[in-house]
Coordinates of C-alpha atoms and ligand atoms in Angstrom, one line a residue:
M1 CA 46.0 -4.2 -2.7
N2 CA 45.8 -7.5 -4.7
K3 CA 43.1 -10.0 -3.7
I4 CA 44.3 -12.3 -1.0
I5 CA 45.0 -15.8 -2.1
Y6 CA 44.2 -18.1 0.8
L7 CA 46.0 -21.4 0.6
D8 CA 45.7 -22.5 4.2
A9 CA 42.6 -24.6 4.2
A10 CA 44.4 -27.2 6.4
A11 CA 44.7 -24.7 9.2
S12 CA 41.1 -23.5 8.8
A13 CA 38.7 -23.3 5.9
L14 CA 37.0 -20.2 4.7
K15 CA 33.3 -20.1 5.5
P16 CA 30.6 -20.4 2.7
K17 CA 27.8 -17.9 2.7
S18 CA 25.3 -20.7 3.3
V19 CA 26.9 -21.5 6.7
M20 CA 26.8 -17.9 7.8
E21 CA 23.2 -17.7 6.7
A22 CA 22.2 -20.9 8.5
E23 CA 23.8 -19.5 11.7
G24 CA 22.2 -16.1 11.2
D25 CA 18.8 -17.8 10.6
F26 CA 19.1 -19.8 13.8
V27 CA 20.1 -16.8 15.9
R28 CA 17.3 -14.7 14.5
N29 CA 14.5 -17.1 14.4
S30 CA 15.1 -20.2 16.6
Y31 CA 17.6 -19.2 19.2
A32 CA 17.1 -20.5 22.8
N33 CA 19.1 -22.9 24.9
T34 CA 18.6 -26.6 24.3
G35 CA 17.5 -29.4 26.6
R36 CA 16.0 -27.0 29.2
G37 CA 12.9 -25.3 28.0
V38 CA 9.4 -26.2 27.0
C39 CA 8.6 -23.0 25.0
A40 CA 8.3 -22.8 21.2
R41 CA 11.8 -21.4 20.8
A42 CA 13.3 -24.1 23.0
A43 CA 11.6 -26.7 20.9
L44 CA 13.0 -25.2 17.7
A45 CA 16.5 -25.2 19.2
D46 CA 16.1 -28.8 20.4
E47 CA 15.0 -29.8 16.9
M48 CA 18.0 -28.0 15.3
L49 CA 20.3 -29.9 17.7
A50 CA 18.8 -33.3 17.1
N51 CA 18.8 -32.8 13.3
A52 CA 22.4 -31.7 13.3
R53 CA 23.4 -34.7 15.4
S54 CA 21.6 -37.2 13.1
Y55 CA 23.2 -35.5 10.1
V56 CA 26.7 -35.9 11.5
A57 CA 25.9 -39.5 12.6
K58 CA 25.1 -40.4 9.0
F59 CA 28.1 -38.4 7.7
I60 CA 30.5 -40.4 9.8
G61 CA 28.7 -43.8 9.5
A62 CA 28.0 -44.0 13.2
E63 CA 25.8 -46.8 14.6
S64 CA 23.5 -44.2 16.2
A65 CA 23.3 -40.5 16.9
S66 CA 23.8 -41.0 20.6
G67 CA 27.5 -41.6 20.0
V68 CA 27.9 -38.2 18.4
I69 CA 29.1 -35.7 21.0
F70 CA 29.5 -32.0 20.3
T71 CA 32.8 -30.5 21.5
S72 CA 34.6 -27.3 20.8
G73 CA 37.1 -29.0 18.4
T74 CA 39.7 -31.7 18.0
T75 CA 42.0 -30.4 20.7
D76 CA 39.1 -30.3 23.1
A77 CA 38.0 -33.8 22.2
M78 CA 41.6 -35.3 22.4
N79 CA 42.1 -33.9 25.9
R80 CA 38.6 -35.0 27.0
I81 CA 39.1 -38.5 25.6
V82 CA 42.1 -39.0 27.8
N83 CA 40.0 -38.2 30.9
I84 CA 37.0 -40.2 29.7
I85 CA 39.1 -43.3 29.1
C86 CA 41.1 -43.0 32.3
N87 CA 38.0 -42.4 34.4
S88 CA 36.7 -45.8 33.2
R89 CA 39.5 -48.1 32.3
E90 CA 43.0 -49.0 33.5
V91 CA 45.5 -47.7 31.0
K92 CA 49.2 -48.7 31.2
T93 CA 50.5 -48.3 27.7
V94 CA 49.5 -45.8 25.0
A95 CA 50.7 -46.1 21.3
V96 CA 51.3 -42.8 19.5
S97 CA 53.2 -42.0 16.4
D98 CA 55.4 -39.3 14.9
L99 CA 52.6 -38.4 12.5
D100 CA 50.6 -37.0 15.4
H101 CA 49.6 -33.4 15.8
H102 CA 50.5 -32.0 19.2
S103 CA 46.8 -32.1 20.2
A104 CA 46.5 -35.8 19.7
R105 CA 49.7 -36.8 21.5
M106 CA 50.5 -34.2 24.2
P107 CA 47.5 -35.1 26.5
W108 CA 48.9 -38.6 26.7
E109 CA 52.6 -37.5 26.9
N110 CA 51.5 -35.3 29.8
L111 CA 50.3 -38.4 31.7
A112 CA 53.5 -40.2 30.8
R113 CA 55.5 -37.3 32.2
N114 CA 53.8 -37.8 35.5
G115 CA 54.6 -41.6 35.3
R116 CA 50.9 -42.5 34.9
V117 CA 51.2 -44.3 31.5
E118 CA 54.0 -45.6 29.3
I119 CA 54.2 -44.3 25.7
V120 CA 55.1 -46.7 22.9
K121 CA 55.5 -45.8 19.3
I122 CA 53.7 -47.0 16.2
P123 CA 56.7 -47.2 13.7
L124 CA 56.6 -45.4 10.4
T125 CA 57.4 -47.1 7.1
D126 CA 60.1 -45.7 4.8
N127 CA 57.3 -43.7 3.1
L128 CA 56.3 -42.1 6.5
D129 CA 53.1 -44.0 6.7
L130 CA 51.9 -45.8 9.9
D131 CA 53.4 -49.3 9.8
Y132 CA 50.4 -51.4 10.7
K133 CA 52.4 -54.5 10.1
N134 CA 54.5 -53.7 13.2
M135 CA 52.0 -52.4 15.6
P136 CA 53.1 -52.4 19.3
V137 CA 51.0 -53.9 22.0
A138 CA 49.1 -51.2 23.9
D139 CA 45.9 -50.5 25.9
V140 CA 45.2 -47.4 23.9
V141 CA 46.2 -46.5 20.3
V142 CA 46.2 -43.0 18.9
I143 CA 45.8 -43.0 15.1
T144 CA 46.4 -39.9 12.9
A145 CA 44.2 -40.7 9.9
M146 CA 45.9 -38.0 7.8
S147 CA 49.0 -36.0 8.8
N148 CA 48.6 -32.2 8.6
V149 CA 52.1 -32.1 7.1
L150 CA 52.1 -35.0 4.7
G151 CA 48.5 -35.2 3.7
V152 CA 48.3 -38.9 3.0
A153 CA 45.2 -41.0 4.2
Q154 CA 46.3 -43.8 6.5
N155 CA 44.8 -47.2 6.3
V156 CA 42.8 -46.8 9.5
A157 CA 40.9 -50.0 9.3
E158 CA 44.1 -52.1 8.9
I159 CA 45.8 -50.2 11.8
I160 CA 42.8 -50.9 14.1
S161 CA 42.5 -54.5 13.1
A162 CA 46.3 -55.0 13.8
A163 CA 46.0 -53.2 17.1
R164 CA 43.1 -55.5 18.1
K165 CA 45.0 -58.6 17.1
N166 CA 47.7 -57.6 19.7
N167 CA 45.1 -56.7 22.4
S168 CA 41.4 -57.5 21.9
N169 CA 40.5 -54.9 24.5
V170 CA 42.5 -52.1 23.0
I171 CA 40.8 -48.7 22.8
T172 CA 41.4 -46.9 19.5
I173 CA 41.3 -43.1 19.0
V174 CA 41.3 -41.6 15.5
D175 CA 42.3 -38.0 14.9
A176 CA 40.3 -37.2 11.7
A177 CA 41.0 -33.4 11.7
Q178 CA 42.6 -33.5 8.3
Y179 CA 41.1 -36.7 6.9
V180 CA 37.6 -35.2 7.2
A181 CA 38.4 -32.6 4.6
H182 CA 39.5 -35.1 2.0
E183 CA 38.1 -38.6 2.5
Q184 CA 34.8 -40.1 3.7
I185 CA 34.9 -41.1 7.3
N186 CA 33.2 -44.4 8.2
V187 CA 33.6 -45.2 11.9
R188 CA 31.8 -48.5 11.6
E189 CA 34.2 -49.7 8.8
W190 CA 37.1 -48.5 10.9
G191 CA 35.8 -50.1 14.0
C192 CA 37.3 -47.3 16.2
D193 CA 36.2 -46.5 19.7
F194 CA 36.7 -42.8 19.5
M195 CA 37.0 -40.4 16.6
C196 CA 37.2 -36.6 16.4
F197 CA 37.4 -33.7 14.0
S198 CA 36.9 -29.9 14.1
G199 CA 34.1 -28.3 12.1
H200 CA 36.2 -25.3 11.1
K201 CA 38.4 -27.4 8.8
I202 CA 35.4 -28.1 6.5
G203 CA 33.7 -24.7 6.4
A204 CA 31.8 -24.7 9.7
N205 CA 32.6 -22.0 12.3
T206 CA 35.3 -22.2 14.9
G207 CA 34.2 -23.6 18.3
V208 CA 32.4 -26.7 17.2
G209 CA 33.8 -30.2 16.8
I210 CA 32.7 -33.8 17.0
M211 CA 33.8 -36.6 19.3
Y212 CA 32.4 -39.9 18.3
I213 CA 32.3 -42.6 21.0
K214 CA 31.3 -46.1 20.0
D215 CA 30.1 -47.5 23.3
A216 CA 29.3 -44.2 24.8
D217 CA 27.3 -45.6 27.7
S218 CA 30.2 -47.8 28.9
F219 CA 32.4 -44.7 29.6
S220 CA 32.1 -42.3 32.5
P221 CA 31.7 -38.6 31.9
D222 CA 34.6 -36.2 32.2
K223 CA 32.6 -33.0 32.8
F224 CA 29.8 -32.4 35.2
G225 CA 27.0 -29.9 35.3
G226 CA 23.7 -28.8 33.7
G227 CA 22.1 -31.0 31.1
M228 CA 24.0 -34.3 31.9
V229 CA 22.1 -35.5 34.9
Q230 CA 18.6 -36.9 35.1
T231 CA 17.9 -36.5 38.8
I232 CA 19.8 -35.3 41.9
S233 CA 18.5 -36.0 45.3
G234 CA 20.9 -34.9 48.1
D235 CA 24.2 -36.4 47.3
K236 CA 22.8 -39.0 44.9
W237 CA 22.5 -38.5 41.2
N238 CA 21.5 -40.3 38.1
I239 CA 23.6 -39.4 35.1
D240 CA 21.8 -39.2 31.8
S241 CA 22.6 -41.5 28.9
A242 CA 24.8 -40.5 25.9
P243 CA 24.9 -38.0 24.3
N244 CA 23.7 -35.8 27.2
K245 CA 26.1 -37.5 29.6
F246 CA 29.1 -36.0 27.7
E247 CA 27.5 -32.6 27.0
A248 CA 27.5 -30.7 30.3
G249 CA 26.7 -27.0 30.0
T250 CA 25.6 -25.0 27.1
L251 CA 26.7 -26.1 23.6
P252 CA 28.0 -23.9 20.8
L253 CA 24.5 -23.9 19.3
T254 CA 25.1 -21.2 16.7
Q255 CA 28.1 -23.1 15.3
I256 CA 26.2 -26.4 15.5
A257 CA 23.4 -24.8 13.4
G258 CA 26.0 -24.2 10.6
L259 CA 27.8 -27.6 10.8
P260 CA 25.4 -29.7 8.7
I261 CA 25.3 -27.0 6.0
A262 CA 29.1 -26.8 6.0
I263 CA 29.3 -30.6 5.6
K264 CA 26.7 -30.6 2.8
E265 CA 28.5 -27.9 0.9
W266 CA 32.0 -29.3 1.5
C267 CA 30.9 -32.7 0.1
T268 CA 30.1 -31.0 -3.2
W269 CA 33.7 -30.0 -3.6
S270 CA 35.7 -32.1 -6.0
G271 CA 38.9 -31.8 -3.8
G272 CA 41.1 -29.6 -5.9
A273 CA 43.4 -32.4 -7.1
D274 CA 44.1 -30.6 -10.4
I275 CA 45.2 -27.4 -8.5
V276 CA 47.4 -29.4 -6.1
S277 CA 49.1 -31.5 -8.8
Y278 CA 49.7 -28.4 -11.0
I279 CA 51.4 -26.6 -8.1
Y280 CA 53.3 -29.7 -7.1
D281 CA 54.6 -30.3 -10.6
E282 CA 55.7 -26.7 -11.0
L283 CA 57.4 -26.7 -7.6
S284 CA 59.2 -29.9 -8.5
K285 CA 60.9 -28.0 -11.4
M286 CA 62.4 -25.4 -9.1
P287 CA 65.9 -26.5 -8.1
R288 CA 65.9 -24.9 -4.6
V289 CA 62.5 -26.4 -3.6
K290 CA 62.7 -29.7 -1.7
L291 CA 59.2 -31.3 -1.7
L292 CA 58.4 -33.3 1.4
S293 CA 54.9 -34.5 0.5
V294 CA 54.2 -37.0 -2.3
R295 CA 52.5 -35.9 -5.6
D296 CA 49.0 -37.4 -4.9
A297 CA 48.9 -36.1 -1.3
K298 CA 46.2 -33.7 -0.3
I299 CA 48.7 -31.2 1.0
I300 CA 51.9 -29.8 -0.4
S301 CA 54.8 -29.4 2.0
F302 CA 58.3 -28.3 1.1
V303 CA 61.4 -26.4 2.2
V304 CA 63.5 -24.1 0.2
D305 CA 67.2 -24.7 0.2
G306 CA 69.1 -22.0 2.0
M307 CA 66.0 -20.1 3.2
H308 CA 64.3 -20.2 6.6
V309 CA 60.6 -21.1 6.3
L310 CA 59.7 -17.9 8.2
D311 CA 61.6 -15.8 5.6
F312 CA 59.7 -17.6 2.9
G313 CA 56.4 -17.0 4.7
A314 CA 57.2 -13.3 5.0
L315 CA 58.2 -13.0 1.3
I316 CA 55.2 -14.9 0.0
G317 CA 52.9 -13.1 2.5
A318 CA 54.1 -9.7 1.0
H319 CA 52.3 -10.9 -2.2
N320 CA 49.0 -11.4 -0.3
I321 CA 49.4 -15.1 -0.5
C322 CA 48.5 -17.0 2.7
V323 CA 50.4 -20.3 3.2
R324 CA 51.4 -21.9 6.5
V325 CA 55.0 -22.0 7.7
G326 CA 56.5 -23.5 10.8
N327 CA 56.2 -26.8 12.6
M328 CA 52.4 -27.0 12.0
C329 CA 52.0 -28.3 15.6
A330 CA 53.6 -31.5 14.3
S331 CA 57.1 -31.3 15.6
W332 CA 57.7 -35.0 15.6
I333 CA 57.3 -35.6 11.9
H334 CA 59.5 -32.6 11.2
S335 CA 62.3 -34.1 13.4
V336 CA 61.9 -37.4 11.7
M337 CA 62.6 -35.6 8.4
G338 CA 65.6 -33.8 10.0
I339 CA 64.0 -30.2 9.8
D340 CA 62.5 -27.7 12.2
G341 CA 59.6 -26.6 10.0
S342 CA 58.2 -26.5 6.5
V343 CA 56.0 -24.5 4.1
R344 CA 52.5 -25.9 3.6
I345 CA 50.1 -25.2 0.8
S346 CA 46.6 -26.5 1.2
V347 CA 43.6 -25.7 -1.0
G348 CA 39.9 -25.4 -0.5
P349 CA 36.7 -25.0 -2.6
W350 CA 37.4 -21.3 -3.0
N351 CA 40.8 -21.7 -4.8
T352 CA 41.1 -21.5 -8.6
M353 CA 43.6 -22.6 -11.2
D354 CA 44.2 -19.0 -11.9
E355 CA 45.3 -18.4 -8.3
A356 CA 47.5 -21.5 -8.5
K357 CA 49.3 -20.0 -11.6
Q358 CA 49.8 -16.7 -9.7
V359 CA 51.2 -18.5 -6.7
V360 CA 53.6 -20.6 -8.8
D361 CA 54.9 -17.3 -10.5
V362 CA 55.4 -15.7 -7.1
I363 CA 57.3 -18.7 -5.7
R364 CA 59.4 -18.9 -8.8
G365 CA 60.4 -15.3 -8.2
I366 CA 61.2 -16.0 -4.5
V367 CA 63.3 -19.1 -5.0
K368 CA 65.2 -18.1 -8.2
Ligands
PLP1 C1 45.8 -33.6 12.4 C2 45.3 -32.5 13.3 N1 44.9 -32.9 14.6 C3 44.4 -32.0 15.4 C4 44.3 -30.6 15.1 C5 43.8 -29.7 16.1 O1 42.6 -29.1 15.6 P1 41.9 -27.9 16.4 O2 43.0 -26.8 16.4 O3 40.8 -27.5 15.5 O4 41.5 -28.3 17.7 C6 44.7 -30.2 13.8 C7 44.7 -28.8 13.4 O5 45.5 -28.3 12.6 C8 45.2 -31.2 12.9 O6 45.6 -30.9 11.7

């Protein structure tokens, strides 16, 4: 069997050895629960957690580590954010867009279905970017910093500033699940209230993600239980301050131990622009291929004239090449483009130009 060529980084990144080693080291040498014990192992685990939190805070440009909350991933954070906001503020209108992943928009759409909020749309420009010059007025704005289909970084700071001009109390939520893999996040420069990403998209394990909250202590928790309360006496309790307030229960400690190592290693990657542009240029010479993404996007998306994307996926898969086919959990942008699904090629630090050449040859054979 040929070596597998994995071109699905945007779905989940392969894990570097250093991450597996960091996780193994934690499990072997420092493992204990956090925030509960006073023994030596508990102290080591607490130290690991505090260091990981500070590392992430610096990585995202957060004001302080207390606004960095560990979650199980972007979907978890996006669902939790809805409850966190609605537990603390009155929300009537929520602005979403057709660039959104299902995870970012469905939790709000679900409230809209029950008549609890009204959904308004951030329009898209002709280039399918968020049109920040025509932002709607809303109490909450959901911003997809980079679409997982089109791979173009959005101007998050401008979008947030336009949203605030319309409503100075607006709450802004940034989905940085794809952006984190390609661009430097800076929540302070963005001025966002919430931001989230999943560790597995940048080489950390599954089951760990980040939810940044700017004014964490001004929001009420959405989950209750161990580790988030200072004192309980009868039916009275004192809830701890952030981050503990939002971290009820045992955290995915092993995955957290690997996250700073994953970030460090990911940041040494040059981004694979040469591989992406080579594949893009070769695809653009194939008459049946219709490219959906632009040349300097971080992701390549396309459809093949007269071929269902699932058939394309099966044919390329038979050559041990992994690409993503389907609606990518981003149905809305596909319907804007008048299609049900697409083929997506996304690269990571493990991909080589030699693999890119093999992939191009295989695709040429499939679409001839
Ligand atoms: C833009 C975007 N948002 C949200 C998600 C959901 O991430 P997860 O499945 O890690 O929760 C993804 C995953 O593909 C994504 O690309």
